[in-house]
Short mmCIF file of C-alpha atoms and ligand atoms in Angstrom, two decimals:
data_model
loop_
_atom_site.label_atom_id
_atom_site.label_comp_id
_atom_site.label_asym_id
_atom_site.label_seq_id
_atom_site.Cartn_x
_atom_site.Cartn_y
_atom_site.Cartn_z
CA MET A 144 -13.37 -39.06 32.07
CA ARG A 145 -10.33 -38.28 30.45
CA PHE A 146 -9.68 -34.56 29.06
CA SER A 147 -7.89 -33.98 25.91
CA LEU A 148 -5.27 -31.12 26.13
CA GLY A 149 -7.49 -28.58 24.51
CA VAL A 150 -10.57 -28.80 27.23
CA LEU A 151 -7.86 -29.16 29.91
CA LEU A 152 -6.66 -25.60 28.58
CA VAL A 153 -10.07 -24.19 28.28
CA LEU A 154 -10.89 -25.36 32.01
CA TYR A 155 -7.99 -23.99 33.17
CA LEU A 156 -8.38 -20.51 31.08
CA CYS A 157 -11.78 -20.17 32.38
CA SER A 158 -10.98 -21.12 36.27
CA CYS A 159 -7.92 -18.37 36.30
CA GLY A 160 -10.54 -16.08 34.81
CA TYR A 161 -8.61 -15.01 31.66
CA ALA A 162 -11.77 -15.83 29.41
CA GLN A 163 -14.04 -13.65 32.34
CA LYS A 164 -14.33 -9.98 32.06
CA VAL A 165 -12.70 -8.04 35.13
CA ARG A 166 -15.31 -6.78 37.19
CA TYR A 167 -15.05 -3.50 39.62
CA ASP A 168 -18.16 -4.16 41.63
CA ASN A 169 -18.52 -1.43 44.48
CA TYR A 170 -15.17 -0.25 43.32
CA LYS A 171 -14.85 3.69 44.02
CA ILE A 172 -13.06 6.71 42.45
CA LEU A 173 -11.85 8.57 45.52
CA ASN A 174 -10.77 11.90 45.15
CA LEU A 175 -7.79 13.05 47.54
CA ASN A 176 -6.97 16.62 48.25
CA ILE A 177 -3.53 17.27 49.64
CA GLN A 178 -2.89 20.50 51.28
CA SER A 179 1.04 19.70 52.86
CA LEU A 180 4.35 17.70 52.32
CA GLU A 181 3.63 15.59 54.53
CA GLN A 182 0.78 14.49 52.81
CA SER A 183 2.55 14.75 49.45
CA LYS A 184 4.97 12.54 51.06
CA PHE A 185 2.18 9.61 52.16
CA ILE A 186 0.82 9.58 48.66
CA GLU A 187 4.04 9.04 47.04
CA LYS A 188 4.22 5.88 49.40
CA LEU A 189 0.75 4.80 48.30
CA LYS A 190 2.18 5.19 45.06
CA GLY A 191 4.68 2.16 45.14
CA LEU A 192 1.83 -0.26 46.61
CA SER A 193 0.61 -2.10 43.40
CA SER A 194 -3.21 -2.48 45.18
CA PHE A 195 -3.73 1.46 44.57
CA SER A 196 -4.50 2.67 40.74
CA PHE A 197 -3.78 6.38 40.17
CA LEU A 198 -6.02 7.67 37.55
CA LYS A 199 -5.26 11.19 38.01
CA ASN A 200 -2.28 12.63 39.22
CA ILE A 201 -1.76 16.18 39.81
CA GLU A 202 -0.08 17.87 42.75
CA ARG A 203 -2.98 18.65 45.04
CA ASN A 204 -5.52 16.68 43.27
CA HIS A 205 -5.36 12.81 43.21
CA ASP A 206 -8.03 10.39 41.98
CA LEU A 207 -7.67 6.65 42.99
CA LEU A 208 -9.51 3.48 41.67
CA ILE A 209 -9.98 1.49 45.00
CA SER A 210 -11.45 -1.75 45.67
CA PRO A 211 -14.14 -1.71 48.91
CA ARG A 212 -11.66 -3.89 50.71
CA GLU A 213 -8.49 -1.62 50.16
CA LEU A 214 -10.78 1.32 51.00
CA LYS A 215 -11.34 -0.20 54.57
CA LYS A 216 -7.75 -0.43 54.77
CA LEU A 217 -7.03 3.27 53.59
CA ALA A 218 -9.62 5.05 55.50
CA PRO A 219 -8.16 5.18 58.62
CA MET A 220 -4.61 5.95 56.98
CA LEU A 221 -6.53 8.65 55.40
CA LYS A 222 -7.71 10.17 58.69
CA THR A 223 -5.01 9.91 60.54
CA ALA A 224 -2.87 11.46 57.52
CA ASN A 225 -5.83 14.26 58.12
CA ILE A 226 -6.29 14.18 54.11
CA THR A 227 -9.54 15.26 52.70
CA ASN A 228 -10.97 13.23 50.73
CA LYS A 229 -14.47 12.38 48.53
CA ILE A 230 -15.50 9.37 46.91
CA LEU A 231 -16.70 10.40 43.41
CA ILE A 232 -17.70 7.54 41.86
CA ASP A 233 -19.50 4.81 44.56
CA ASN A 234 -19.76 1.89 42.11
CA ILE A 235 -17.82 2.21 38.96
CA GLN A 236 -19.31 -1.09 37.76
CA GLU A 237 -22.62 0.42 37.38
CA ILE A 238 -21.88 2.67 35.26
CA ILE A 239 -19.60 0.15 32.54
CA ASP A 240 -22.54 -1.63 32.60
CA GLU A 241 -24.73 1.12 31.30
CA GLU A 242 -22.26 2.04 28.83
CA GLU A 243 -22.09 -1.58 27.75
CA VAL A 244 -25.92 -1.78 27.14
CA LYS A 245 -25.77 1.38 24.83
CA THR A 246 -22.52 0.10 23.21
CA LYS A 247 -23.95 -3.57 22.53
CA ALA A 248 -27.43 -1.69 21.12
CA GLU A 249 -25.72 -0.17 18.41
CA GLY A 250 -27.39 -1.53 15.12
CA ASP A 251 -26.51 -0.87 11.91
CA SER A 252 -26.33 3.21 12.31
CA PHE A 253 -23.08 4.83 13.65
CA GLY A 254 -23.56 7.93 15.75
CA TRP A 255 -22.73 9.80 18.79
CA ASP A 256 -24.86 9.16 21.31
CA ARG A 257 -22.66 6.23 22.54
CA TYR A 258 -19.70 4.67 22.41
CA HIS A 259 -18.72 2.26 19.77
CA SER A 260 -16.65 -1.23 19.31
CA TYR A 261 -13.39 -1.19 17.51
CA GLU A 262 -15.55 -3.22 14.54
CA SER A 263 -18.03 -0.71 13.92
CA ILE A 264 -15.48 2.63 14.10
CA GLN A 265 -13.71 0.53 11.52
CA LYS A 266 -16.78 0.11 9.10
CA PHE A 267 -17.31 3.78 10.13
CA ILE A 268 -14.01 4.52 8.39
CA ASP A 269 -14.47 1.92 5.49
CA GLY A 270 -17.76 4.04 4.78
CA ILE A 271 -15.68 7.26 4.76
CA ILE A 272 -13.49 6.00 2.30
CA GLU A 273 -15.85 4.82 0.26
CA ASP A 274 -17.75 7.60 0.14
CA HIS A 275 -15.53 10.11 -0.23
CA LYS A 276 -12.62 8.29 -2.54
CA ASP A 277 -11.57 12.10 -4.42
CA VAL A 278 -10.26 13.54 -0.63
CA VAL A 279 -9.66 10.78 1.45
CA THR A 280 -6.62 8.32 0.97
CA PRO A 281 -6.20 5.30 3.79
CA PHE A 282 -3.03 4.31 4.85
CA ILE A 283 -1.55 1.87 7.19
CA ILE A 284 1.42 2.85 9.41
CA GLY A 285 2.13 -1.06 10.98
CA LYS A 286 0.81 -3.75 12.84
CA SER A 287 -0.07 -3.75 16.67
CA TYR A 288 1.63 -6.53 18.67
CA GLU A 289 -1.57 -8.42 18.45
CA GLY A 290 -1.15 -8.39 14.65
CA ARG A 291 -3.67 -5.66 13.80
CA ASP A 292 -3.32 -2.76 11.26
CA ILE A 293 -3.01 0.26 12.66
CA ARG A 294 -5.31 2.47 10.30
CA GLY A 295 -5.48 5.95 9.31
CA ILE A 296 -6.64 8.33 6.88
CA LYS A 297 -5.52 11.21 4.98
CA ILE A 298 -7.84 14.03 4.07
CA SER A 299 -6.90 16.43 1.46
CA TYR A 300 -8.65 18.62 -0.86
CA LYS A 301 -5.78 19.89 -3.08
CA PRO A 302 -2.20 19.97 -3.47
CA GLY A 303 0.05 22.31 -1.81
CA ASN A 304 -1.60 22.11 1.91
CA ARG A 305 0.10 21.68 4.73
CA GLY A 306 -0.36 19.29 7.22
CA ILE A 307 -1.78 18.54 10.78
CA PHE A 308 -1.22 14.77 11.91
CA LEU A 309 -3.67 13.94 14.92
CA GLU A 310 -3.67 10.73 16.84
CA SER A 311 -6.24 9.34 19.12
CA ASN A 312 -6.81 6.67 21.51
CA ILE A 313 -3.74 5.60 22.37
CA HIS A 314 -4.76 5.58 25.85
CA ALA A 315 -7.06 2.05 25.79
CA ARG A 316 -9.75 3.53 28.06
CA GLU A 317 -10.26 6.85 26.84
CA TRP A 318 -13.06 6.19 24.49
CA ILE A 319 -14.23 9.64 24.37
CA THR A 320 -11.01 10.35 22.06
CA SER A 321 -11.92 8.29 19.13
CA ALA A 322 -15.70 9.25 19.45
CA THR A 323 -14.72 12.88 19.33
CA CYS A 324 -12.08 12.04 16.70
CA THR A 325 -14.68 10.06 14.50
CA PHE A 326 -17.13 13.11 14.59
CA PHE A 327 -14.12 15.59 13.39
CA ILE A 328 -13.73 13.49 10.35
CA ASN A 329 -17.26 13.54 10.10
CA GLU A 330 -17.47 17.02 9.93
CA LEU A 331 -14.68 17.68 7.79
CA LEU A 332 -15.80 15.67 5.10
CA ASN A 333 -19.74 16.44 5.45
CA SER A 334 -20.32 19.72 7.11
CA LYS A 335 -21.42 22.97 5.45
CA ASN A 336 -20.42 25.64 8.00
CA PRO A 337 -17.92 27.84 5.96
CA GLU A 338 -15.37 27.73 9.03
CA ILE A 339 -15.01 24.12 9.13
CA ARG A 340 -14.70 23.78 5.37
CA ASN A 341 -12.30 26.12 5.45
CA ILE A 342 -9.94 23.67 7.99
CA ALA A 343 -11.10 20.93 5.70
CA GLU A 344 -9.94 22.11 2.43
CA ASN A 345 -6.83 24.17 3.37
CA VAL A 346 -5.39 21.85 5.39
CA ASP A 347 -4.01 18.40 4.90
CA TRP A 348 -5.19 16.10 7.74
CA TYR A 349 -3.54 12.85 8.54
CA ILE A 350 -5.68 11.13 11.21
CA ILE A 351 -5.28 7.84 13.43
CA PRO A 352 -8.83 7.26 14.97
CA VAL A 353 -7.77 4.19 17.40
CA PHE A 354 -4.34 4.06 17.88
CA ASN A 355 -3.60 1.79 20.37
CA VAL A 356 -6.05 -1.21 18.82
CA ASP A 357 -5.09 -4.05 21.12
CA GLY A 358 -5.33 -1.88 24.31
CA PHE A 359 -8.94 -0.62 22.48
CA ILE A 360 -10.35 -3.96 22.15
CA HIS A 361 -9.27 -5.28 25.68
CA SER A 362 -10.84 -2.50 27.13
CA HIS A 363 -14.27 -3.21 25.50
CA GLU A 364 -13.91 -6.85 25.73
CA LYS A 365 -11.87 -7.75 29.21
CA ASP A 366 -10.96 -4.82 31.14
CA ARG A 367 -12.85 -1.02 30.73
CA MET A 368 -9.90 0.53 33.13
CA TRP A 369 -7.09 -0.70 30.38
CA ARG A 370 -4.89 1.95 29.70
CA LYS A 371 -1.58 0.09 27.82
CA THR A 372 -0.41 -1.79 24.71
CA ARG A 373 -1.00 -5.47 25.42
CA GLN A 374 2.99 -6.81 24.81
CA PRO A 375 3.94 -8.99 27.71
CA THR A 376 6.93 -7.43 30.18
CA THR A 377 9.29 -8.96 32.06
CA ASN A 378 6.43 -9.67 34.68
CA PRO A 379 4.15 -12.35 33.79
CA LYS A 380 1.60 -10.74 35.79
CA CYS A 381 1.69 -7.07 34.03
CA PRO A 382 1.55 -7.00 30.50
CA GLY A 383 1.44 -3.72 28.70
CA THR A 384 3.56 -0.76 28.50
CA ASP A 385 2.25 2.79 28.46
CA PRO A 386 2.73 3.80 24.63
CA ASN A 387 2.99 7.41 25.58
CA ARG A 388 6.08 6.99 27.80
CA ASN A 389 7.89 4.69 25.03
CA PHE A 390 8.91 7.20 22.39
CA ASP A 391 12.61 7.88 22.12
CA THR A 392 12.47 11.27 23.52
CA HIS A 393 13.94 11.90 27.27
CA TRP A 394 12.85 7.97 27.67
CA SER A 395 14.17 6.20 30.82
CA SER A 396 13.52 9.78 33.08
CA ASP A 397 12.25 8.33 36.56
CA GLU A 398 10.25 11.44 37.33
CA GLY A 399 8.68 11.26 33.95
CA SER A 400 7.46 7.37 33.72
CA SER A 401 7.90 4.38 35.43
CA GLY A 402 10.43 1.32 35.11
CA ASN A 403 8.13 -0.90 36.91
CA PRO A 404 5.89 -3.12 34.33
CA CYS A 405 3.15 -3.07 36.95
CA ASP A 406 2.83 0.78 36.70
CA GLU A 407 0.55 2.15 34.54
CA THR A 408 3.20 4.66 33.18
CA PHE A 409 5.54 1.77 32.77
CA ARG A 410 7.77 2.96 29.88
CA GLY A 411 9.10 -0.23 28.21
CA ALA A 412 12.15 -2.14 28.33
CA ALA A 413 13.59 0.21 25.40
CA PRO A 414 12.42 2.98 24.13
CA PHE A 415 10.28 1.78 20.80
CA SER A 416 9.74 -1.29 22.10
CA GLU A 417 6.09 -0.83 21.42
CA PRO A 418 5.40 -1.81 17.48
CA GLU A 419 2.86 0.75 17.68
CA CYS A 420 4.95 3.51 18.96
CA LYS A 421 8.34 2.40 16.29
CA ALA A 422 5.51 2.49 13.60
CA LEU A 423 3.73 5.64 14.17
CA SER A 424 7.02 7.46 14.59
CA ASP A 425 8.34 5.86 11.40
CA TYR A 426 5.29 6.75 9.34
CA VAL A 427 5.24 10.74 10.66
CA ARG A 428 9.12 10.87 10.10
CA SER A 429 8.66 10.15 6.71
CA ILE A 430 6.00 12.91 6.17
CA LYS A 431 7.14 15.34 8.63
CA ASP A 432 8.38 18.11 6.12
CA ASN A 433 4.18 18.53 4.95
CA ILE A 434 3.52 18.55 9.19
CA GLY A 435 3.10 21.87 10.97
CA VAL A 436 1.08 20.61 13.52
CA TYR A 437 1.08 17.47 16.07
CA LEU A 438 -1.99 16.76 17.80
CA ALA A 439 -3.03 13.76 20.42
CA TYR A 440 -6.59 13.34 21.87
CA HIS A 441 -6.60 12.23 25.52
CA SER A 442 -8.81 12.18 28.52
CA TYR A 443 -9.41 13.58 31.36
CA GLY A 444 -8.96 16.48 33.08
CA GLN A 445 -9.87 19.63 30.31
CA TYR A 446 -6.05 20.69 29.44
CA ILE A 447 -4.45 21.94 26.57
CA LEU A 448 -0.86 20.63 26.75
CA SER A 449 2.00 21.73 25.10
CA PRO A 450 5.50 20.51 25.24
CA TYR A 451 7.73 20.34 27.41
CA GLY A 452 6.51 16.81 29.29
CA HIS A 453 10.09 16.33 30.67
CA SER A 454 11.06 19.36 32.50
CA LYS A 455 8.73 22.32 34.57
CA THR A 456 11.98 24.69 34.31
CA GLU A 457 12.75 24.10 30.43
CA PHE A 458 10.49 25.89 28.20
CA PRO A 459 10.55 25.53 24.10
CA GLU A 460 11.67 28.65 22.57
CA ASN A 461 8.49 29.24 20.63
CA TYR A 462 6.47 28.43 24.10
CA ASP A 463 4.74 32.07 23.55
CA ASP A 464 3.35 31.04 20.28
CA MET A 465 2.27 27.94 21.68
CA LEU A 466 0.47 29.30 24.44
CA GLN A 467 -1.40 31.90 22.10
CA ILE A 468 -2.65 29.03 19.71
CA ALA A 469 -3.67 27.03 23.00
CA LYS A 470 -5.73 30.33 24.51
CA ALA A 471 -7.23 30.64 21.18
CA SER A 472 -8.51 26.92 21.17
CA TYR A 473 -9.49 27.51 25.38
CA ASP A 474 -11.66 30.18 24.44
CA ALA A 475 -13.35 29.24 21.36
CA ILE A 476 -14.28 26.25 23.85
CA LEU A 477 -15.38 28.04 26.64
CA ASP A 478 -17.40 29.90 23.64
CA GLN A 479 -19.27 27.18 23.28
CA GLY A 480 -21.69 27.83 26.30
CA TYR A 481 -21.20 24.78 28.60
CA GLY A 482 -18.94 26.38 30.77
CA THR A 483 -16.40 23.94 30.44
CA LYS A 484 -12.79 25.64 30.83
CA TYR A 485 -9.79 23.53 30.04
CA ARG A 486 -6.22 24.96 31.59
CA TYR A 487 -3.48 25.34 29.05
CA GLY A 488 0.21 25.20 29.28
CA SER A 489 3.37 22.90 28.82
CA THR A 490 2.67 19.60 30.10
CA ALA A 491 5.15 19.35 32.95
CA SER A 492 3.78 22.89 34.42
CA VAL A 493 0.68 22.45 34.04
CA LEU A 494 -0.17 18.88 34.56
CA TYR A 495 2.67 16.53 35.38
CA VAL A 496 6.38 15.78 34.39
CA ALA A 497 5.85 12.97 31.91
CA SER A 498 8.48 11.95 29.35
CA GLY A 499 8.73 9.84 26.24
CA SER A 500 5.36 11.00 24.99
CA SER A 501 4.26 11.26 21.41
CA VAL A 502 3.74 14.85 20.66
CA ASP A 503 7.15 15.74 22.42
CA TYR A 504 9.12 13.56 20.46
CA ALA A 505 7.40 15.07 17.37
CA TYR A 506 8.32 18.31 18.88
CA ASN A 507 11.98 17.32 19.93
CA GLU A 508 13.04 14.90 17.36
CA LEU A 509 11.32 15.48 13.84
CA ASP A 510 11.15 19.23 14.21
CA ILE A 511 6.97 19.81 14.28
CA LYS A 512 7.16 22.94 16.15
CA ILE A 513 3.26 23.12 17.42
CA GLY A 514 2.22 20.17 19.09
CA TYR A 515 -0.56 19.88 21.55
CA THR A 516 -1.91 16.97 23.90
CA PHE A 517 -6.23 17.79 24.36
CA GLU A 518 -6.91 16.28 27.48
CA PHE A 519 -11.06 15.65 27.16
CA ARG A 520 -13.95 16.34 29.57
CA ASP A 521 -14.41 15.70 32.79
CA GLN A 522 -12.48 17.08 35.65
CA GLY A 523 -12.94 13.54 37.29
CA ARG A 524 -16.28 12.95 38.06
CA TYR A 525 -16.32 10.35 36.03
CA GLY A 526 -13.12 10.31 34.53
CA PHE A 527 -12.60 7.63 31.58
CA VAL A 528 -15.80 6.38 32.12
CA LEU A 529 -17.59 9.80 30.91
CA PRO A 530 -21.42 8.81 30.53
CA SER A 531 -22.28 9.25 26.47
CA ILE A 532 -24.46 12.51 27.14
CA ASN A 533 -21.53 14.16 27.32
CA ILE A 534 -19.87 13.28 23.79
CA LEU A 535 -21.64 15.24 21.60
CA PRO A 536 -20.83 18.43 23.45
CA ASN A 537 -17.46 17.36 23.47
CA CYS A 538 -17.30 16.73 20.07
CA GLN A 539 -18.64 20.34 19.32
CA GLU A 540 -16.01 22.20 21.74
CA THR A 541 -13.38 20.38 19.92
CA VAL A 542 -14.90 21.31 16.38
CA ALA A 543 -14.12 24.73 17.60
CA ALA A 544 -10.98 24.32 19.45
CA MET A 545 -9.63 22.65 15.70
CA ILE A 546 -11.40 25.97 14.31
CA ALA A 547 -9.22 28.54 16.62
CA LEU A 548 -5.93 26.15 16.54
CA VAL A 549 -6.04 26.00 12.65
CA LYS A 550 -6.32 29.75 12.23
CA GLU A 551 -4.35 31.02 15.05
CA SER A 552 -1.32 28.27 13.69
CA LYS A 553 -2.07 29.50 10.12
CA SER A 554 -1.54 33.62 11.58
CA LEU A 555 1.45 32.48 13.46
CA GLY A 556 3.30 30.80 10.07
CA TYR A 557 2.61 27.47 11.20
CA LEU A 558 0.29 26.03 8.79
ZN1 ZN B 673 -4.25 9.45 27.90
#
């Protein structure tokens, strides 16, 4: 029997696993606690090995996604190095499977009791545009590498408002970010709460609910733990660039990003090598005179992070204002009564050095003087696969944080 080229291609794609979903059966999330410089050096060595994927990387605290086989190899090494460690998740695939069942059962209604597919989020946005034509204007900043429109909406109740720009899901696997962002859009348009009405009607909101569209779809359809874009790199085995290291500001700093395409923080071959990042920068530049605050939603860790990301020792001239606004948001989140504590401060001083991010770009190159990265729930218990029961509480906390942020930014003259 002879196969046509097409059939052979399909067989080949199936046999190499391309068409299948990446599975994480019995993969663990392992938390490592570092107490000494020697242990730190040991961790640095581990980071050089591509078989380990670090999910969280802060000085003394690291979360590692690890296969059972690699864990067998690593366990005696950790023991020798005397590194305290604990398994946070024993089988991450179980959580991914539960999440998938809920997402697929979505039906017609759009709610915040589960995560939604890209199509479902697009339908929600279409509905919002249709139902609120008087105040909502759709926009498209450009196309992703795979040719999808990157969509946003502007919400404006009256002329003369200053604006806030908000992007979410620049990192594909951070599903809580678009879930929270869509909730926030819904509140801005439909809530009757006077505090929400106030921030809805006296600020122009420019919002992109799913920025890294290709990556987001890939994280739903192929690999739940996908973070980057989908454009190929010089290494055929490792496609994708970290879009939040690809902006043209302090780009190529080796401490805050990686030059290795196989790393999660790969900065790309050049600044703005990713069409998504170029499109975002062009769009925000075109409206920058109207923008007082730039926000990016991420997960996880519970942080409110302001510039700078590139340096631990330098701070912006208006850093005190940034801290004051962040503190107000922190208090508002805590006031919601879930006991959720965030930390706030500059990215480099509170979390880690990260260069080439969108928030730093907006601050350094576009002169948008207030900017934050919100790292949502949790602190690592579930990390990126945050159970959907957390969506609504996270949304409530974020709305409260936005109310406080707008109030404080206005009182300091930024909005
Ligand atoms: Zn992120």
